[in-house]
Coordinates of C-alpha atoms and ligand atoms in Angstrom, one line a residue:
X1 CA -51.9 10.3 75.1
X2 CA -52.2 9.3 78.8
X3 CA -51.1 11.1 80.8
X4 CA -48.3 8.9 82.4
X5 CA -46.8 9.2 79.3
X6 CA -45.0 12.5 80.1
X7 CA -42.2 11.7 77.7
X8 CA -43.3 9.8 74.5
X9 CA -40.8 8.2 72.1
X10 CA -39.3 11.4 71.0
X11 CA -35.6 10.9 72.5
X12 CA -37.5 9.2 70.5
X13 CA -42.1 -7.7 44.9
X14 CA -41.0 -4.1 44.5
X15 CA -40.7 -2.8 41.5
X16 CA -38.5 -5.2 41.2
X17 CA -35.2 -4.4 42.6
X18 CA -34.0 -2.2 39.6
X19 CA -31.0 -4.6 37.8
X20 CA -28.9 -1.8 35.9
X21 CA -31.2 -1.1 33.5
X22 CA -32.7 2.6 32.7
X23 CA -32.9 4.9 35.4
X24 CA -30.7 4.1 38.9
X25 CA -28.2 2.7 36.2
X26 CA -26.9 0.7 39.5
X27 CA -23.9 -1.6 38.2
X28 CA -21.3 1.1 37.5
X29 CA -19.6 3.1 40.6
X30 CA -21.8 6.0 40.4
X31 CA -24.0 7.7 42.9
X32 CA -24.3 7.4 46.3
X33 CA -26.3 5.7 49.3
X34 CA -28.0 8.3 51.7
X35 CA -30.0 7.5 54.6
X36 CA -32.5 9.3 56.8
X37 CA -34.6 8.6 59.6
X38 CA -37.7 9.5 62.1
X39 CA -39.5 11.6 59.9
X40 CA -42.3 12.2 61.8
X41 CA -44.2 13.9 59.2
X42 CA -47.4 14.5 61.1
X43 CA -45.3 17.5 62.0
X44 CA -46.2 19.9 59.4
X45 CA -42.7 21.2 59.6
X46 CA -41.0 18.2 59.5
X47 CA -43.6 17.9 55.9
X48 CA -41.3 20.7 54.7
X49 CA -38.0 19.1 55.5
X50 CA -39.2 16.0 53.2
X51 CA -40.5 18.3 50.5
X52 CA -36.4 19.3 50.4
X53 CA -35.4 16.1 50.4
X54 CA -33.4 15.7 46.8
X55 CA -30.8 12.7 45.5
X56 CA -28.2 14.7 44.4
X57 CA -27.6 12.1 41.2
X58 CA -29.9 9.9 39.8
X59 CA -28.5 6.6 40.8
X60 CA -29.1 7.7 44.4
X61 CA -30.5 5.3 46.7
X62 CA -32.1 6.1 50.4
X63 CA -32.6 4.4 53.4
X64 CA -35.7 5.4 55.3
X65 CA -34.5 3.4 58.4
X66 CA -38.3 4.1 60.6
X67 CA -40.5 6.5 62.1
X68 CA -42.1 8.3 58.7
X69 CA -45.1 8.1 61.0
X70 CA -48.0 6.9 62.7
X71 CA -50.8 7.3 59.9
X72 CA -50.5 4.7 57.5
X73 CA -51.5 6.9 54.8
X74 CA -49.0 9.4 55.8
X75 CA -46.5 6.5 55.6
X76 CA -47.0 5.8 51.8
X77 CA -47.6 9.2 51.2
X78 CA -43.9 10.0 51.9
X79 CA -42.7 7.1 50.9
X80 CA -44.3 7.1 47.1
X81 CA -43.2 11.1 47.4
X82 CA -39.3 9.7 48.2
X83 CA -39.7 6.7 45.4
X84 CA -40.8 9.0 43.1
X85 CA -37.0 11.0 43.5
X86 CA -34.5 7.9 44.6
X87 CA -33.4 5.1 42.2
X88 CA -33.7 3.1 45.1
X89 CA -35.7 3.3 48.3
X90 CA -35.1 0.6 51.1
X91 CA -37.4 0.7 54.6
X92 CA -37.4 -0.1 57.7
X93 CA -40.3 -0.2 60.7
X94 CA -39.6 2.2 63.1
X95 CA -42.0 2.2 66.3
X96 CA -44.4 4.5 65.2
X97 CA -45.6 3.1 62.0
X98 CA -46.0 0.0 64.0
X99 CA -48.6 1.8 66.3
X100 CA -52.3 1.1 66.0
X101 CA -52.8 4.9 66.5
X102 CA -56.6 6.1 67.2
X103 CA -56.1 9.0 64.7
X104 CA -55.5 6.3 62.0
X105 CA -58.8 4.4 60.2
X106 CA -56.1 1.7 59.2
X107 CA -56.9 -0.4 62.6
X108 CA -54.6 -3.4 62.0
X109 CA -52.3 -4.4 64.9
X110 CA -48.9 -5.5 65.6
X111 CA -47.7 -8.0 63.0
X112 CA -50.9 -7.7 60.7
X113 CA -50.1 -4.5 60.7
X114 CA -46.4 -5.0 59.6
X115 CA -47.3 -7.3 56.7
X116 CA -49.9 -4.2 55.2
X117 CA -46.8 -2.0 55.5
X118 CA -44.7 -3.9 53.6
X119 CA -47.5 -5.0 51.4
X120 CA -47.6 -1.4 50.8
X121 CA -44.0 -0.6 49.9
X122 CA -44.2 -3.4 47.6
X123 CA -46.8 -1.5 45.7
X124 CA -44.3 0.8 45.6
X125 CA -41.1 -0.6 44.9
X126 CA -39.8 0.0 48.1
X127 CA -37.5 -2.5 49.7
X128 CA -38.2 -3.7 53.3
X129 CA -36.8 -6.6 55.9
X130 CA -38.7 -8.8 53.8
X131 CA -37.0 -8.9 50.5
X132 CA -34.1 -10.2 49.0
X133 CA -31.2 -7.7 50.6
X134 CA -29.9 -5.5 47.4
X135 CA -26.6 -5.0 46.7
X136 CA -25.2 -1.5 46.3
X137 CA -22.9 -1.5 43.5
X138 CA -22.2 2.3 43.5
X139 CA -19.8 3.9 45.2
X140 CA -18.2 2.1 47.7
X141 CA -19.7 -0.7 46.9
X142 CA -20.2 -3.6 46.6
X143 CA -22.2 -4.1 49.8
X144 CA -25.0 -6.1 50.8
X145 CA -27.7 -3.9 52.4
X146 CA -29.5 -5.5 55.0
X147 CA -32.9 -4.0 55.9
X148 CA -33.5 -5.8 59.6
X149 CA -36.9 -5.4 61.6
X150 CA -35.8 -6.4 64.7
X151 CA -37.3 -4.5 67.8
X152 CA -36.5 -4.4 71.4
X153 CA -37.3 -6.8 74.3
X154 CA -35.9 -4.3 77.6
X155 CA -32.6 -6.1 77.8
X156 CA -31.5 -2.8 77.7
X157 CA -32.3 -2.6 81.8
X158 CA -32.6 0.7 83.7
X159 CA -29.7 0.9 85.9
X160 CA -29.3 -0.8 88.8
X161 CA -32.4 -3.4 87.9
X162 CA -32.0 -6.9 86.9
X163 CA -35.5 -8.0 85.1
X164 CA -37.7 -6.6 82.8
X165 CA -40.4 -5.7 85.6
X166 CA -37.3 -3.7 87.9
X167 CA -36.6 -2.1 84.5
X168 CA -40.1 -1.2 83.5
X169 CA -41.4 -0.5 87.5
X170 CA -37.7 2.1 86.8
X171 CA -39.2 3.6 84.2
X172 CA -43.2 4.1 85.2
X173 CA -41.5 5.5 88.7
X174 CA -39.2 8.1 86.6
X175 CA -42.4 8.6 84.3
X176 CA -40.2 7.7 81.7
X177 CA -42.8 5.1 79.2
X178 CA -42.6 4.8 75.8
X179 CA -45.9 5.3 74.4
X180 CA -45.2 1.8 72.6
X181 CA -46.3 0.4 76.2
X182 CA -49.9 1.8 74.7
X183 CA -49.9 1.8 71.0
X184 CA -47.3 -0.5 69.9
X185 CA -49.3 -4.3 69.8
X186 CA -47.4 -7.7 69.5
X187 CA -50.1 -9.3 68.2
X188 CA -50.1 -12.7 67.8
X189 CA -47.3 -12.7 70.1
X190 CA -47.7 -12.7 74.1
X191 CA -45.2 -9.5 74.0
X192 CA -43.2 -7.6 72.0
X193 CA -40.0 -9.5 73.5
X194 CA -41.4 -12.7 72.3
X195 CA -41.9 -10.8 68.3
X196 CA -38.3 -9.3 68.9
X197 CA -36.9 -12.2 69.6
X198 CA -38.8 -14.1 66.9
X199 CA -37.2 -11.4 64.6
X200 CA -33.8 -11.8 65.9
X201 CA -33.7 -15.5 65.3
X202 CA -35.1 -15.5 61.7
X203 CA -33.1 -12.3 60.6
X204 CA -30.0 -14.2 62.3
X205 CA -30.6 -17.1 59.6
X206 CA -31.1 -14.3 56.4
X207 CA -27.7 -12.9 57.5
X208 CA -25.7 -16.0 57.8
X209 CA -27.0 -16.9 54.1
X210 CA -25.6 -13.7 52.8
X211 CA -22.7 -13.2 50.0
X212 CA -19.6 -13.7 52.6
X213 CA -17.7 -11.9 50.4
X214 CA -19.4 -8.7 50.8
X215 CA -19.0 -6.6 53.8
X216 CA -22.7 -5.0 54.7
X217 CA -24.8 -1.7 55.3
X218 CA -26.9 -3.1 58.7
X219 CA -30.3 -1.0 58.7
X220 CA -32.2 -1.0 62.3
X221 CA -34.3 1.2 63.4
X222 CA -33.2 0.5 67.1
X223 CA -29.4 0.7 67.7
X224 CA -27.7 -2.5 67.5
X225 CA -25.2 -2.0 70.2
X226 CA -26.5 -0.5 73.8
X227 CA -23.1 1.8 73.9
X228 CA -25.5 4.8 71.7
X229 CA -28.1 4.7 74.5
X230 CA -26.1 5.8 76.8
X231 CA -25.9 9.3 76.3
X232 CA -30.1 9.5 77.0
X233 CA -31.1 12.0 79.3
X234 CA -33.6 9.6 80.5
X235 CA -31.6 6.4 81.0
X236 CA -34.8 4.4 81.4
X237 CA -36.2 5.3 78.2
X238 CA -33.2 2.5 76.5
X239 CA -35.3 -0.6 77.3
X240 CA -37.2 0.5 74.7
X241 CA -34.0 1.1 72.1
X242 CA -32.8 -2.3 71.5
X243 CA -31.6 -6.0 72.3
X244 CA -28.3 -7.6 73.5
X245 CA -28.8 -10.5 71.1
X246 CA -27.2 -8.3 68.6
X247 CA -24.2 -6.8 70.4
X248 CA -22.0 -8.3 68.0
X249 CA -23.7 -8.7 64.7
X250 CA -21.8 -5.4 63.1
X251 CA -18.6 -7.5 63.7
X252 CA -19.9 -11.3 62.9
X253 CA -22.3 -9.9 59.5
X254 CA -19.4 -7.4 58.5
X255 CA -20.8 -4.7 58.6
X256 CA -19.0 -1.3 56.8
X257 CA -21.8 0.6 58.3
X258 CA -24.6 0.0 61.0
X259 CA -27.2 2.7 60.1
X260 CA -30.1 3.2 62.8
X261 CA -32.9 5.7 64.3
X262 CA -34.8 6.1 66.7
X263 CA -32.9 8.2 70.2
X264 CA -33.2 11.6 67.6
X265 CA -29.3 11.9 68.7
X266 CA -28.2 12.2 65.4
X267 CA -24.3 11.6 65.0
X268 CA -21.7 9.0 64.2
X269 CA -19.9 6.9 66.3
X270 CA -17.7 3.6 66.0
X271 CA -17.8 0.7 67.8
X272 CA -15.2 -2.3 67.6
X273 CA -13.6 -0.2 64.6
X274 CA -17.5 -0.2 62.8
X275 CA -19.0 3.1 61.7
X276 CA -21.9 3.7 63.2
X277 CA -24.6 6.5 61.8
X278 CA -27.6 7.9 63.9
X279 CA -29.9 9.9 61.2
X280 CA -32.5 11.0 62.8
X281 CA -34.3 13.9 61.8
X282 CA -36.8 14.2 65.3
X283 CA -39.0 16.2 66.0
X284 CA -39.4 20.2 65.2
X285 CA -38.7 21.0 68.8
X286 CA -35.6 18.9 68.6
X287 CA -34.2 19.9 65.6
X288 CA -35.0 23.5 66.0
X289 CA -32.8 23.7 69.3
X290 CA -29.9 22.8 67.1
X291 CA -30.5 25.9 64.7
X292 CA -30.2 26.4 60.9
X293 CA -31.8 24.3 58.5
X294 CA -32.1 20.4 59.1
X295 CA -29.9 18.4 56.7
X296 CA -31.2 14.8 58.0
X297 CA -29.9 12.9 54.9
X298 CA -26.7 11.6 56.0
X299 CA -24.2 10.1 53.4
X300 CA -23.7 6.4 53.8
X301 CA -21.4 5.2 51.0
X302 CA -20.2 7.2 47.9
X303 CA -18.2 10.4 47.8
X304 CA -19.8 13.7 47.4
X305 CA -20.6 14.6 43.9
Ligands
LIG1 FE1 -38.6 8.7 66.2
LIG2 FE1 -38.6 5.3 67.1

């Protein structure tokens, strides 16, 4: 890593989508929806945590909302390890598996990149921004879930600037950079604003088309309101967290839940009256200052069993 990069991002046709039938028996109110996040599971420790990771019912579903890893093959790896346990898995890109890390023979970039990874979990029968949203139909449900891909584009400004170059000249000044500045390509695009905001607009469209009579489970691996970011140590670090274009999608897509990654600030919070669920496992150094054994799988939907 270079060395301005003193703090990296560290605050940080499936199988077809299973109808009812045989195992994840998904259209009576059993089970429930989990989600976990930032896995980071080039951390051998954080390798362990996912070995423990368990449905507690076999018509348990989990979101993987980002940041598995930065390998692709350590991507599948854990995400044929979770399919393998979960009726249902449904990702979403974090930052790091969109990095075109050196470590990683896999040398695709930005949305080439993207499109093997969902390639991927197609091969696996794990869901991703690109599908058809499911509907969970346990517990709780019915709910559309909405995996969303939707990036940042530095809206997000460090105080007191008013553009993205204040923000960014902030940030390189505090020697606050994400590392995305370096690994994170937005090929084709000119930046990775101009892929956010490409993102936003077509995800905007999927949304509007969905069931209005279901409320929805929003999955991003960035926060979709700024209000989360604002507890970071490093205030500079949240032009790298998110976009103002979706302040108020919890409220306009109806969301019951907005479930999101990425800070490794792992609680819940509402916003406008919506439930909003950080699950973030992070890294060992993280976790490990908060003692006892990480329990990263948060409860999304569905009463305890
Ligand atoms: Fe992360
Ligand atoms: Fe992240």
């Amino acid at each position: 890593m270079p060395a301005i990069l003193r703090r990296t991002c560290d605050t940080v046709q499936v199988r077809a989508y299973r109808s009812g039938v045989g195992a994840g028996k998904i259209d009576g109110v059993t089970g429930a929806l989990f989600a976990v996040s930032d896995l980071h599971v080039s951390y051998a420790e954080n390798r362990t945590v996912v070995d423990g990771l368990r449905p507690e019912s076999p018509d348990d579903w989990l979101i993987v909302a980002g940041d598995v890893g930065e390998v692709f093959a350590d991507v599948e790896r854990t995400l044929r390890q979770l399919r393998d346990r979960f009726a249902q898995v449904v990702w979403v890109p974090g930052n790091h598996e969109l990095w075109t890390h050196p470590a990683d023979p896999v040398t695709l970039r930005g949305r080439a990149r993207y499109d093997a990874l969902v390639g991927m979990c197609r091969d696996l029968g794990v869901l991703t921004p690109e599908d058809d949203y499911p509907v969970w139909r346990g517990a709780g449900g019915p709910v559309t879930v909405a995996p969303l891909f939707l990036l940042y584009d530095y809206s997000f400004r460090a105080p007191g600037t008013t553009s993205k170059d204040e923000s960014l000249r902030a940030a390189y000044a505090a020697g606050v950079v994400c590392t995305d500045e370096v690994l994170l390509h937005p090929d084709p695009h000119p930046d990775r604003e101009s892929w956010c905001w490409e993102r936003v607009a077509e995800t905007e469209r999927r949304l509007a088309a969905a069931d209005p009579a279901l409320p929805t489970v929003l999955v991003n691996h960035w926060p979709l309101v700024r209000q989360p970011t604002d507890v970071l140590w490093y205030p500079e670090f949240a032009q790298w967290c998110g976009t103002d274009r979706t302040a108020d999608w919890h409220l306009r897509h109806r969301a019951a839940v907005a479930v999101y990654g990425h800070l490794h600030i792992p609680r819940t919070t509402h916003h406008d009256g919506v439930r909003f669920e950080e699950v973030s496992l992070g890294y060992p150094r993280e976790w490990g200052r908060r003692g006892g054994e990480p329990r990263p799988m948060r409860r999304i939907l569905g009463g305890a069993t």
